[in-house]
XYZ file of C-alpha atoms in Angstrom:
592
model
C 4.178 45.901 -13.773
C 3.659 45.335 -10.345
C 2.863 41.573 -8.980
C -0.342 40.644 -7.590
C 0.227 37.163 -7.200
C 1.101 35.244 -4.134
C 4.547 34.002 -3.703
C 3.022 29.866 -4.362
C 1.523 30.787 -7.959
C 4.389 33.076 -8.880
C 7.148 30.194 -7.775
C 4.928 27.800 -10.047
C 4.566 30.957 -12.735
C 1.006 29.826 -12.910
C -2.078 32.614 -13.032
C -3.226 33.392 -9.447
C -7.222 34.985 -8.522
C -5.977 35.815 -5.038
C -7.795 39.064 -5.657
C -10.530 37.398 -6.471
C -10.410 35.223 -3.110
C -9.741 37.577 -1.025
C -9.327 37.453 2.113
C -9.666 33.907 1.732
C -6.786 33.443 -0.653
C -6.323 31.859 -3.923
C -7.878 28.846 -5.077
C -4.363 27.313 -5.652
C -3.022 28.048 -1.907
C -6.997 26.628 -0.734
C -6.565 23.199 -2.508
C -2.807 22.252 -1.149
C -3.831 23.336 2.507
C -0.787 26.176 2.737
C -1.412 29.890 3.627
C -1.525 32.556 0.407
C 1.001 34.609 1.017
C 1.399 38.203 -0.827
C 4.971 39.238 -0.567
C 6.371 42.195 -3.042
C 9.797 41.599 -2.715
C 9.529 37.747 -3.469
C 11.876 36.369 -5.819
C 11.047 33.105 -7.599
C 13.561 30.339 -7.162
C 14.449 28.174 -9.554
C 14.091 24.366 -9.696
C 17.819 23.327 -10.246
C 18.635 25.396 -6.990
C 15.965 24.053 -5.434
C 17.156 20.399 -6.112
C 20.412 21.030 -5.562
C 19.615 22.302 -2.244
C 17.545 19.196 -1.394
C 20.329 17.105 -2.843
C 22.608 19.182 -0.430
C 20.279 18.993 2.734
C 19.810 14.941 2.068
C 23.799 14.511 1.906
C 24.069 17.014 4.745
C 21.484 14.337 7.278
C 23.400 11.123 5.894
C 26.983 11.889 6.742
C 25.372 13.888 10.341
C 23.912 10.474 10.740
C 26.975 8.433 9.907
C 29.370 10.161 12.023
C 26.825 9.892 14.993
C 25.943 6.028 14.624
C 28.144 3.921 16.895
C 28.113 -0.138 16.655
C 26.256 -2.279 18.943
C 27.126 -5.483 20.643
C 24.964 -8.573 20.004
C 23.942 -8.624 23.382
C 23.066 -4.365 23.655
C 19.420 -4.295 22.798
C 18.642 -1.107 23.974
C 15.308 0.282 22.507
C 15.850 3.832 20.662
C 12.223 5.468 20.816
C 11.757 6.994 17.252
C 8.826 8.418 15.100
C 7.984 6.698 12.247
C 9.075 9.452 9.994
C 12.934 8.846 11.122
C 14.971 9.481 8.505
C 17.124 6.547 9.853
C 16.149 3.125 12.364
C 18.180 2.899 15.529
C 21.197 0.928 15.566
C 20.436 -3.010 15.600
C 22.535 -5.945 16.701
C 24.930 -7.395 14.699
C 23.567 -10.108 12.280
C 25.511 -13.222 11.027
C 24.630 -14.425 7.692
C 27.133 -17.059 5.838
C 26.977 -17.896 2.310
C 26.705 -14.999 -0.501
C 25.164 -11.983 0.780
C 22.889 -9.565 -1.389
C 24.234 -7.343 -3.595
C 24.480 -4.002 -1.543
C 22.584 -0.663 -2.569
C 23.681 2.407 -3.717
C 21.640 5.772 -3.044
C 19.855 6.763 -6.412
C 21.046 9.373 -7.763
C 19.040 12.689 -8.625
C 18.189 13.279 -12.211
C 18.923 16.282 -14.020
C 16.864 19.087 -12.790
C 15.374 21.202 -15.472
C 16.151 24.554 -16.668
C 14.648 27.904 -15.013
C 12.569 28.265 -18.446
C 9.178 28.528 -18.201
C 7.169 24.837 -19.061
C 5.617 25.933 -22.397
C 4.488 22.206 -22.553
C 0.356 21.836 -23.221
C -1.575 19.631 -20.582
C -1.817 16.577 -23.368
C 1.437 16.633 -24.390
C 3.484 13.503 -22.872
C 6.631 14.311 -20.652
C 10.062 14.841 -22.621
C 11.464 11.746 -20.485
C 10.579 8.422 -18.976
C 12.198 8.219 -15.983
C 11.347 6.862 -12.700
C 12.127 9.363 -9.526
C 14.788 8.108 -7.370
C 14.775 9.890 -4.017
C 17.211 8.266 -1.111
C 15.132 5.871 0.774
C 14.763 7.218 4.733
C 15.168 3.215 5.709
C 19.037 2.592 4.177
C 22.057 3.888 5.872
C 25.232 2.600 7.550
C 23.974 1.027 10.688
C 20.634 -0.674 8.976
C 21.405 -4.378 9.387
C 18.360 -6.041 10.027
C 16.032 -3.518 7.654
C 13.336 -3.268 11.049
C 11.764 0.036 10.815
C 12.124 2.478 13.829
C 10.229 1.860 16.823
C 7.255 3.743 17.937
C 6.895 5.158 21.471
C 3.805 3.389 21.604
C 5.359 0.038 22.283
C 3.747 -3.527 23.691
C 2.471 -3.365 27.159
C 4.939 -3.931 29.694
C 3.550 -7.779 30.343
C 3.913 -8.687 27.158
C 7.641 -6.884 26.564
C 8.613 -8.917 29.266
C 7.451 -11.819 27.626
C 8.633 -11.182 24.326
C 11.987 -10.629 25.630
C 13.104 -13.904 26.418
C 14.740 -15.780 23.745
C 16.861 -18.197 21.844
C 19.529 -18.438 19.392
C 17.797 -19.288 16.087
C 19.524 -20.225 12.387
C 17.892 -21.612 9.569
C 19.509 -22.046 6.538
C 22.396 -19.494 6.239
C 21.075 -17.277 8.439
C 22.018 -17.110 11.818
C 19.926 -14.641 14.876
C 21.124 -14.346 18.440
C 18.803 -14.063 21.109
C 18.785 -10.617 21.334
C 18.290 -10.262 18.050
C 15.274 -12.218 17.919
C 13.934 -10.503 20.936
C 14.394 -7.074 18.809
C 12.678 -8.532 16.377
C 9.815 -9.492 18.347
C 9.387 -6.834 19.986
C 9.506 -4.772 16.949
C 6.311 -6.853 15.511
C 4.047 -6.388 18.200
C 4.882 -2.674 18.253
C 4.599 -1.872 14.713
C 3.243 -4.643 12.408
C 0.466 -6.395 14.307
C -1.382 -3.188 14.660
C -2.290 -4.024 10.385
C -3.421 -7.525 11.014
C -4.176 -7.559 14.923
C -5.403 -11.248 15.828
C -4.926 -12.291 19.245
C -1.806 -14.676 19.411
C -1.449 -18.189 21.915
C 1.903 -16.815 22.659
C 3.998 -13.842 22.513
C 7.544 -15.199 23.044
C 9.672 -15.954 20.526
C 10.436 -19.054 22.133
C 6.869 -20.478 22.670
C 5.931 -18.934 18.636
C 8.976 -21.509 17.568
C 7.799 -24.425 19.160
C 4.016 -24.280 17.843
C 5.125 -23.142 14.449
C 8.465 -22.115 12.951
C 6.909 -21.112 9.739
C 4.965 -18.329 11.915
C 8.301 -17.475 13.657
C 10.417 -17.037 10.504
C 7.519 -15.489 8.541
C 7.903 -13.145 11.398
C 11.846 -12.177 11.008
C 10.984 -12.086 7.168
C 8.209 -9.365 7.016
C 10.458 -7.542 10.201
C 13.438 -7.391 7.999
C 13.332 -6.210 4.959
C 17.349 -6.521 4.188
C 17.253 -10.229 4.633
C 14.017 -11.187 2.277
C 15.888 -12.155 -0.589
C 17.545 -14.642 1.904
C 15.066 -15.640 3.997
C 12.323 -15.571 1.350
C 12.684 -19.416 -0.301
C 13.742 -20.713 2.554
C 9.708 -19.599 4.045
C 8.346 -20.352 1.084
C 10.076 -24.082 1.378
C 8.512 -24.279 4.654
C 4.898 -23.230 2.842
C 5.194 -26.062 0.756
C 5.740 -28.427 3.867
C 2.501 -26.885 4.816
C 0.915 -27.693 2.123
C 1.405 -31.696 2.294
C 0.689 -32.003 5.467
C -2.341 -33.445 7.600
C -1.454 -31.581 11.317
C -2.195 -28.097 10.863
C -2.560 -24.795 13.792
C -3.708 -21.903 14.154
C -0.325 -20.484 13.637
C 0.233 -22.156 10.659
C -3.144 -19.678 9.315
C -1.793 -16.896 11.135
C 1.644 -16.988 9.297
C -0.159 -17.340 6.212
C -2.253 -14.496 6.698
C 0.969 -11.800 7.690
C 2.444 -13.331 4.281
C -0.685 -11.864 2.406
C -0.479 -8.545 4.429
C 3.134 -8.366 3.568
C 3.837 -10.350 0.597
C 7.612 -10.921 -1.064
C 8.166 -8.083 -3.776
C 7.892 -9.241 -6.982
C 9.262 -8.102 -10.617
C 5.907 -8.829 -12.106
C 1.915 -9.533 -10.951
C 1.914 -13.055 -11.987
C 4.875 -13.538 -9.344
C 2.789 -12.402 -6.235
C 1.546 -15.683 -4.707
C -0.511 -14.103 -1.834
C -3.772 -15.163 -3.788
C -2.886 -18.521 -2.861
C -1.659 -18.457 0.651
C -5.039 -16.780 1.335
C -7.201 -19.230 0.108
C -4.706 -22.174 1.628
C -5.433 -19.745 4.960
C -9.131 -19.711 4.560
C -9.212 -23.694 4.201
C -7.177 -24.510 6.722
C -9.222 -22.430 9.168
C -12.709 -24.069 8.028
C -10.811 -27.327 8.363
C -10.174 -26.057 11.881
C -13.332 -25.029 12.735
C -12.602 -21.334 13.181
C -16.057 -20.322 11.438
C -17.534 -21.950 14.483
C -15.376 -20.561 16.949
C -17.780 -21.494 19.828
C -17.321 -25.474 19.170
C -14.668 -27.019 21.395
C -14.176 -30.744 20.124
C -16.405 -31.141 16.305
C -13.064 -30.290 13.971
C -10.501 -31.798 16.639
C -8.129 -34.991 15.485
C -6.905 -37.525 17.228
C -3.117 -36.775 16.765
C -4.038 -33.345 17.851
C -2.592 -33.062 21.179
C -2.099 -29.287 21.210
C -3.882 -27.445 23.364
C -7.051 -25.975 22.244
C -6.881 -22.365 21.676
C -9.048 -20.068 23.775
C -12.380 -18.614 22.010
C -10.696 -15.532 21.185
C -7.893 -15.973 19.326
C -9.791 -18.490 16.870
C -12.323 -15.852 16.137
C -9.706 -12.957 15.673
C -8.000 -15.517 13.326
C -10.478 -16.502 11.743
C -11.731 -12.627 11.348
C -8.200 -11.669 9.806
C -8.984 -14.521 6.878
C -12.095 -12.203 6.186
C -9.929 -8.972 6.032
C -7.252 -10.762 3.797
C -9.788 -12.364 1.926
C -11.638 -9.306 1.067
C -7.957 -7.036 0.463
C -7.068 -10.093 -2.030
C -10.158 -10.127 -3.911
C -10.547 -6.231 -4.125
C -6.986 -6.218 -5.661
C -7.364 -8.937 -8.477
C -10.937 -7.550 -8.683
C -12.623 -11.051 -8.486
C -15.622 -12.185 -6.339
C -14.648 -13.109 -2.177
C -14.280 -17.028 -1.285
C -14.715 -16.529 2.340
C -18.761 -16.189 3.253
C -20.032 -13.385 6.191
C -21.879 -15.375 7.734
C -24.291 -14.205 10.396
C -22.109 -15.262 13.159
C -19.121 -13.732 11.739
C -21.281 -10.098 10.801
C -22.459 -10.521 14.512
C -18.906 -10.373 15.785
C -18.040 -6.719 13.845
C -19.851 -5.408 17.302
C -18.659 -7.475 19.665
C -16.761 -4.569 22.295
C -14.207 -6.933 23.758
C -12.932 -7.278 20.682
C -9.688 -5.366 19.148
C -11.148 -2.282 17.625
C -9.309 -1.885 14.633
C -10.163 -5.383 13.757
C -13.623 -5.374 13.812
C -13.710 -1.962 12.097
C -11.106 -3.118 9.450
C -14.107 -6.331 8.778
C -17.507 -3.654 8.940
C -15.507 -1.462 6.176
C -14.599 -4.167 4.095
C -18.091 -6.147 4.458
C -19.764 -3.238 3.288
C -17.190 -2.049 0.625
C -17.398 -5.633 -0.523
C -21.675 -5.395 -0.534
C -21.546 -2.541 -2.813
C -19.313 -3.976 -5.124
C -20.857 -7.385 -5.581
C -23.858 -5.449 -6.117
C -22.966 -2.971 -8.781
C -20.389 -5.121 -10.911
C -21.105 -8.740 -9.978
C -24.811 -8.904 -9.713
C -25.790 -7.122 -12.754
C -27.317 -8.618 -16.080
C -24.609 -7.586 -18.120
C -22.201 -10.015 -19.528
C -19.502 -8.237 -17.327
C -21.933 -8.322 -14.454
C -22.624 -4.780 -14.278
C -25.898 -3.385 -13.055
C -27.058 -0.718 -16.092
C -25.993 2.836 -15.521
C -28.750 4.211 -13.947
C -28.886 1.561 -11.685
C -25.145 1.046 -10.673
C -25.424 5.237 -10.829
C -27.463 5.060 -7.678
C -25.999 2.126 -5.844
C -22.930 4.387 -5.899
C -24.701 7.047 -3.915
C -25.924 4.366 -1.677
C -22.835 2.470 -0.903
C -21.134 6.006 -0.845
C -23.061 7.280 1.807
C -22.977 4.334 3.609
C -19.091 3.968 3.576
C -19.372 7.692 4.819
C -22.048 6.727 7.645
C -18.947 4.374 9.193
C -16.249 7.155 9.365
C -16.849 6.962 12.959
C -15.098 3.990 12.880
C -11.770 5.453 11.051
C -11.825 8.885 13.336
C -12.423 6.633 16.871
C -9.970 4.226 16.183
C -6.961 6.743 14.200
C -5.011 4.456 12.627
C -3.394 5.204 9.925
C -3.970 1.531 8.507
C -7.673 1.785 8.996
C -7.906 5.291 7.328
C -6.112 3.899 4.271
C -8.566 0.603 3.745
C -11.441 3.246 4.392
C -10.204 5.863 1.898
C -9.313 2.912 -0.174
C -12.878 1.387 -0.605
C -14.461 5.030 -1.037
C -12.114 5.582 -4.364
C -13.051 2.753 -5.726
C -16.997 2.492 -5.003
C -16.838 6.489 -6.304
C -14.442 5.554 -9.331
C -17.146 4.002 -11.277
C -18.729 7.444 -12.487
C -15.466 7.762 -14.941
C -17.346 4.695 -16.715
C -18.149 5.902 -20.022
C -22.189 4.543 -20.061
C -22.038 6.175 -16.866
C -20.624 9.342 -17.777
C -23.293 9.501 -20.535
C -26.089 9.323 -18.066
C -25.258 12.642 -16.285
C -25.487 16.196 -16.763
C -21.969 18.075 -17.216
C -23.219 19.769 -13.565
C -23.832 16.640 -11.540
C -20.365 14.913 -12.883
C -18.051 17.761 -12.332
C -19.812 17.735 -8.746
C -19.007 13.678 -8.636
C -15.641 14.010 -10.255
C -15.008 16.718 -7.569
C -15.538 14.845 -4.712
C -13.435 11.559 -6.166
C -10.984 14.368 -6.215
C -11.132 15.019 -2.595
C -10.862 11.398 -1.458
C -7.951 10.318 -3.683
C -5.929 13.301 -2.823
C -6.833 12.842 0.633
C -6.264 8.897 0.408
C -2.331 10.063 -1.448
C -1.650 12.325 0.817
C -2.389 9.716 3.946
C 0.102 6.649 1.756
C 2.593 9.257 1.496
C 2.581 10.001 5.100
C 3.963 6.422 6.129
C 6.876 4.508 4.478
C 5.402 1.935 1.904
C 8.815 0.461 1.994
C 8.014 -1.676 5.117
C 4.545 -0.914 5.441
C 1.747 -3.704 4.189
C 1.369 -4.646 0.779
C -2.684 -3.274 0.144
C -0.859 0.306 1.387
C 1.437 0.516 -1.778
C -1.870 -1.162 -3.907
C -4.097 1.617 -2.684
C -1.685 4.525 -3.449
C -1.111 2.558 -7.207
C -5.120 2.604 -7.148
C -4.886 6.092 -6.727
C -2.454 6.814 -8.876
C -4.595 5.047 -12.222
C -7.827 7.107 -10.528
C -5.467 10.608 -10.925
C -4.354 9.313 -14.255
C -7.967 8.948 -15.512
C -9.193 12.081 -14.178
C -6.661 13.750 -15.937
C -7.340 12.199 -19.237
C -11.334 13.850 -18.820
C -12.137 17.374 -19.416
C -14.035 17.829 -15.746
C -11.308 18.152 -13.471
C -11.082 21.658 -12.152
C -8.175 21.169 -10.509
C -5.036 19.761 -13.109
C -1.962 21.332 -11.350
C -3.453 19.821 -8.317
C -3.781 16.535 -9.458
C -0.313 16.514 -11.693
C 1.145 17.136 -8.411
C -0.548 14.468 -6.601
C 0.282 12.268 -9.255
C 3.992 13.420 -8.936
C 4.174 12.455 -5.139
C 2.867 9.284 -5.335
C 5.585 8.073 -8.418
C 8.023 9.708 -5.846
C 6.349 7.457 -2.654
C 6.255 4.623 -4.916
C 9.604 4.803 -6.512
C 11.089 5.215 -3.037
C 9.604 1.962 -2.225
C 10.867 -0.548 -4.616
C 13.944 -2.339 -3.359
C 15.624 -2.746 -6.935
C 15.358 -0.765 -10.322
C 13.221 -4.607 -11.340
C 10.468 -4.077 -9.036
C 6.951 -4.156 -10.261
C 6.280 -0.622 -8.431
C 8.952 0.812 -10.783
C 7.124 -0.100 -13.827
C 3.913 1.109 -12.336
C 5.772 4.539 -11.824
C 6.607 4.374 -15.663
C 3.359 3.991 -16.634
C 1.828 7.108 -14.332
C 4.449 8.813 -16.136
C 2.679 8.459 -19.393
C -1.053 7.737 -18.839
C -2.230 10.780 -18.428
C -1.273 12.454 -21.747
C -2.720 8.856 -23.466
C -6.312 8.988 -25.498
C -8.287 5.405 -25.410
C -7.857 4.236 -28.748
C -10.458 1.573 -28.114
C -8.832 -0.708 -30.166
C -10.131 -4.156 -28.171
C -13.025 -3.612 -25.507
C -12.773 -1.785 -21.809
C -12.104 -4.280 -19.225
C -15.334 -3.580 -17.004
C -15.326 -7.485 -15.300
C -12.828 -7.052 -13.283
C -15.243 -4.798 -10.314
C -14.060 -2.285 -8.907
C -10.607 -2.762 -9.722
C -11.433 -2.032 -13.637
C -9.939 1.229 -13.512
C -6.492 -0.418 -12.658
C -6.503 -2.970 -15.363
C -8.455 -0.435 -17.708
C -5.538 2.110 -17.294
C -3.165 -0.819 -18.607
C -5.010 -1.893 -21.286
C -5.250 1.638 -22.640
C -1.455 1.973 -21.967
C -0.399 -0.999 -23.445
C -2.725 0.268 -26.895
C -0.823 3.510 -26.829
C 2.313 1.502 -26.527
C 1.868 -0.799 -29.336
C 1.202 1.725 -31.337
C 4.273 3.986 -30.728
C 5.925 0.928 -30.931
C 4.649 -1.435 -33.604
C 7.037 -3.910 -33.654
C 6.645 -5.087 -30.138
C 5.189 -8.115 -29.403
C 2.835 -7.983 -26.209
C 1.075 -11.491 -26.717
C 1.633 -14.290 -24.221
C 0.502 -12.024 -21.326
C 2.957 -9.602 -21.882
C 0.096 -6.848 -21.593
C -0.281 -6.595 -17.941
C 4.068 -6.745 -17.778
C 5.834 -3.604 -18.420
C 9.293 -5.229 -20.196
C 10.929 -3.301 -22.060
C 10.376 -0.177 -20.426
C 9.517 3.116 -22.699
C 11.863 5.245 -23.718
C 11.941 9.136 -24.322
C 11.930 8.081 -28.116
C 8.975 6.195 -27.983
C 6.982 9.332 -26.674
């Protein structure tokens, strides 16, 4: 028989309407974005060669990169313009840290790749292992000594790289930093971390940040170095509790705070993740500082506060930034904001002198935040939801709205902003899989809704997966796990159109996760291992949805519903004592 099919369905041996299409192409080839291709002579390849020829490529770039990285002295600092997509960041000072070091890491290793057989396996029927990917991280090779991702050739303007450059020797604790290795690492920050949180700063040299406020200058080297967290981290988080009993606070003391919330320490489980609290001990600090009334000069001054005062500016960037980690913080744990918009602080979202990506970052998340309060918070319901109809419509509204302010995202293009904005949409759109809400609509209008959730959490996978969540901020690897439960749920409906489309996105975002976590104990691996079997679960509805947690239900839904399955493949497991939100042990092919 001769093929009709284009060369993407018949490697994927899946049924292809490219005739259908025509000359538009199949549906298959329209939905990943790739051109349909018709080729007679294609011949399908199989998906051990094609993993061992990625395995081959991957060892092929590591020793290439290996034999070409040479050492550096402490005192060669020359910058090595990279993309961000580098397999590799280029080669770093040489760093001095006494005492035991970390346990090195080993590549993972590729699993088994199946067999050229065709996957007779039905849509609900759970994988035949439980396994999380393992793909070589693109940030861990040979000459990687500080962890600092590559740098961009967008770098700090050249008055304040001058700035930034001067420096001093610096050790705390067993770890030890030249001077050109703090200037690296400075100059690394302003280029490619404050773009996520981008207050304006009293000073930009290292020298001038240690003085005012260590804890913002080692937070700093922490969140810029990803191989020395496990040795830095309780030495900041001593200096945090120093913080915490003490009368004379700054503005940098809120502003190291606030980068520990944007990049918080990884964690083997939820109830480890402190950045909850250094948000609210942010937030309190700056109304004890007056930074809600940035315009006052002398009302919330001390008399043992002989600092100067900071200008206008950087209090009300600072004090903008507690709103934006406020609102990421809240959205996550899916509780109510503590931090009011107030009309002076709404007022400021269009103030043009102003960094950009700030104010859009707050007008996002102030409206996100409206539409949430409003359809799960506000409502009569015990859980606070507004009835279906209602919270149906607010949807649309706060949809739309959202939609209105993707001028924002496509003026400012960064890849930060597009994430929170993509972010908020999924979640304000996620509430049609609500069952009452489900049961309100016609099987047209919800495979029309369920389409376009489609679109945005493919879209908002595709955009995580784009960036390295290793070193990027925290909310980037919770929005892609967001995503990942929204996929999951979709999948477990019978309106999605588009399965193969979703498994796959689902697939690439346990690969972007797994890639991620720094040890096999991370909390992102355990996430991974429940994608892995959520979406061949049922609801078994054996204790009540969790609907009062806002718009985050569908996370702490999806684990609920897991945990249910779980139990019951595995009866004599214990999950009291809060063990339902904590993945330990992990499943096992048996238990499937």
């Amino acid at each position: 028989m001769r093929a009709t099919a284009c060369t993407k369905c018949r490697q994927v041996k899946a049924r292809c309407n490219a005739a259908d299409q025509a000359p538009a192409g199949c549906s298959r080839c329209q939905s990943l974005g790739i051109a349909c291709v018709y080729d007679p002579s294609f011949k399908r390849t199989s998906k051990a060669k094609l993993m061992q020829k990625m395995a081959s490529e991957i060892r092929e770039l590591r020793q290439a990169l290996r034999s070409s990285s040479r050492p550096v002295a402490a005192a060669d600092t020359a910058q090595i313009a990279t993309d961000e997509e580098s397999l590799s960041p280029p080669p770093t000072a040489d760093l001095t840290v006494t005492g035991p070091a970390p346990a090195p890491t080993t590549p993972a290793t590729t699993s088994a790749p199946e067999d050229d057989a065709p996957n007779q396996r039905s849509p609900r029927h759970p994988p035949s292992t439980w396994t999380v990917p393992q793909i070589p991280s693109p940030c861990r090779n040979s000459t990687e000594l500080l962890g600092i991702p590559p740098q961009s050739p967008q770098t700090t303007s050249p008055g304040q790289a001058s700035v930034v450059s001067v420096a001093t020797n610096r050790s705390i604790g067993t770890v030890s930093l030249t001077a050109s290795q703090v200037a690296e690492i400075f100059k690394r920050y302003f280029a490619r971390y404050h773009q996520h949180l981008p207050f304006k700063m009293t000073d930009l040299s290292a020298d001038a940040i240690y003085a005012s406020s260590p804890l913002l200058f080692w937070v700093v080297c922490t969140i810029t170095s990803p191989s020395l967290q496990p040795t830095l981290a309780p030495i900041v988080k001593s200096l945090v509790e120093e913080v915490v009993h003490t009368p004379k606070h700054s503005v940098q003391t809120v502003q190291a705070l606030l980068l520990l919330c944007i990049w918080p320490f990884r964690v083997s489980f939820l109830s480890d993740d402190f950045s909850y609290f250094y948000s609210t001990m942010a937030t309190q600090i700056g109304l004890q500082l007056g930074l809600h009334r940035s315009m006052g000069t002398h009302t919330y001054r001390h008399s043992w506060d002989v600092q100067p005062m900071p200008d206008q500016e950087v209090r009300l960037t600072t004090w903008m930034a507690c709103f934006v980690v406020d609102r990421i913080q809240a959205t996550m744990r899916g509780v109510p904001p503590s931090l009011l918009a107030d009309p002076q602080l709404v007022g400021a979202f269009d103030d043009p002198d102003l960094d950009r990506s700030l104010t859009s970052l707050c007008r996002i998340l102030h409206t996100f935040t409206q539409g949430s309060l409003e359809m799960s918070y506000h409502g009569p319901a015990p859980s606070g939801l507004q009835e279906p109809t209602t919270r149906l419509n607010l949807m649309r509204l706060y949809t739309e709205r959202l939609t209105a302010l993707n001028r924002l995202v496509e003026g400012t293009c960064t890849d930060a902003l597009k994430i929170v904005y993509l972010y908020c949409r999924v979640q304000v759109q996620a509430y049609v899989l609500q069952d009452d809400v489900t049961a309100t609509l016609g099987t047209e209008e919800m495979l029309e809704m369920i389409r376009l959730l489609e679109e945005d959490v493919c879209d908002l996978v595709d955009l995580c997966n784009s960036i390295n969540l290793a070193i990027g901020p925290g909310h980037a690897r919770v929005a892609m796990t967001y995503a990942g439960f929204v996929l999951a749920r979709i999948l477990q409906t019978p309106y999605s159109g588009r399965r193969e489309v979703l498994e796959e996105k689902l697939k690439r975002a346990i690969q972007a996760l797994g890639a991620s976590a720094p040890s096999q104990d991370d909390v992102v691996n355990k996430v991974c291992l429940m994608f892995q079997g959520l979406p061949y679960m049922s609801d078994l509805k054996r204790s009540p949805p969790l609907l009062t947690r806002m718009a985050a239900w569908v996370s702490y839904d999806s684990r609920r519903i897991f945990w249910e399955n779980w139990a019951q493949m595995r009866p004599d497991q214990d999950l009291r004592g809060g063990g339902q939100f904590e993945l330990s042990p992990a499943p096992t092919a048996a238990a499937v």
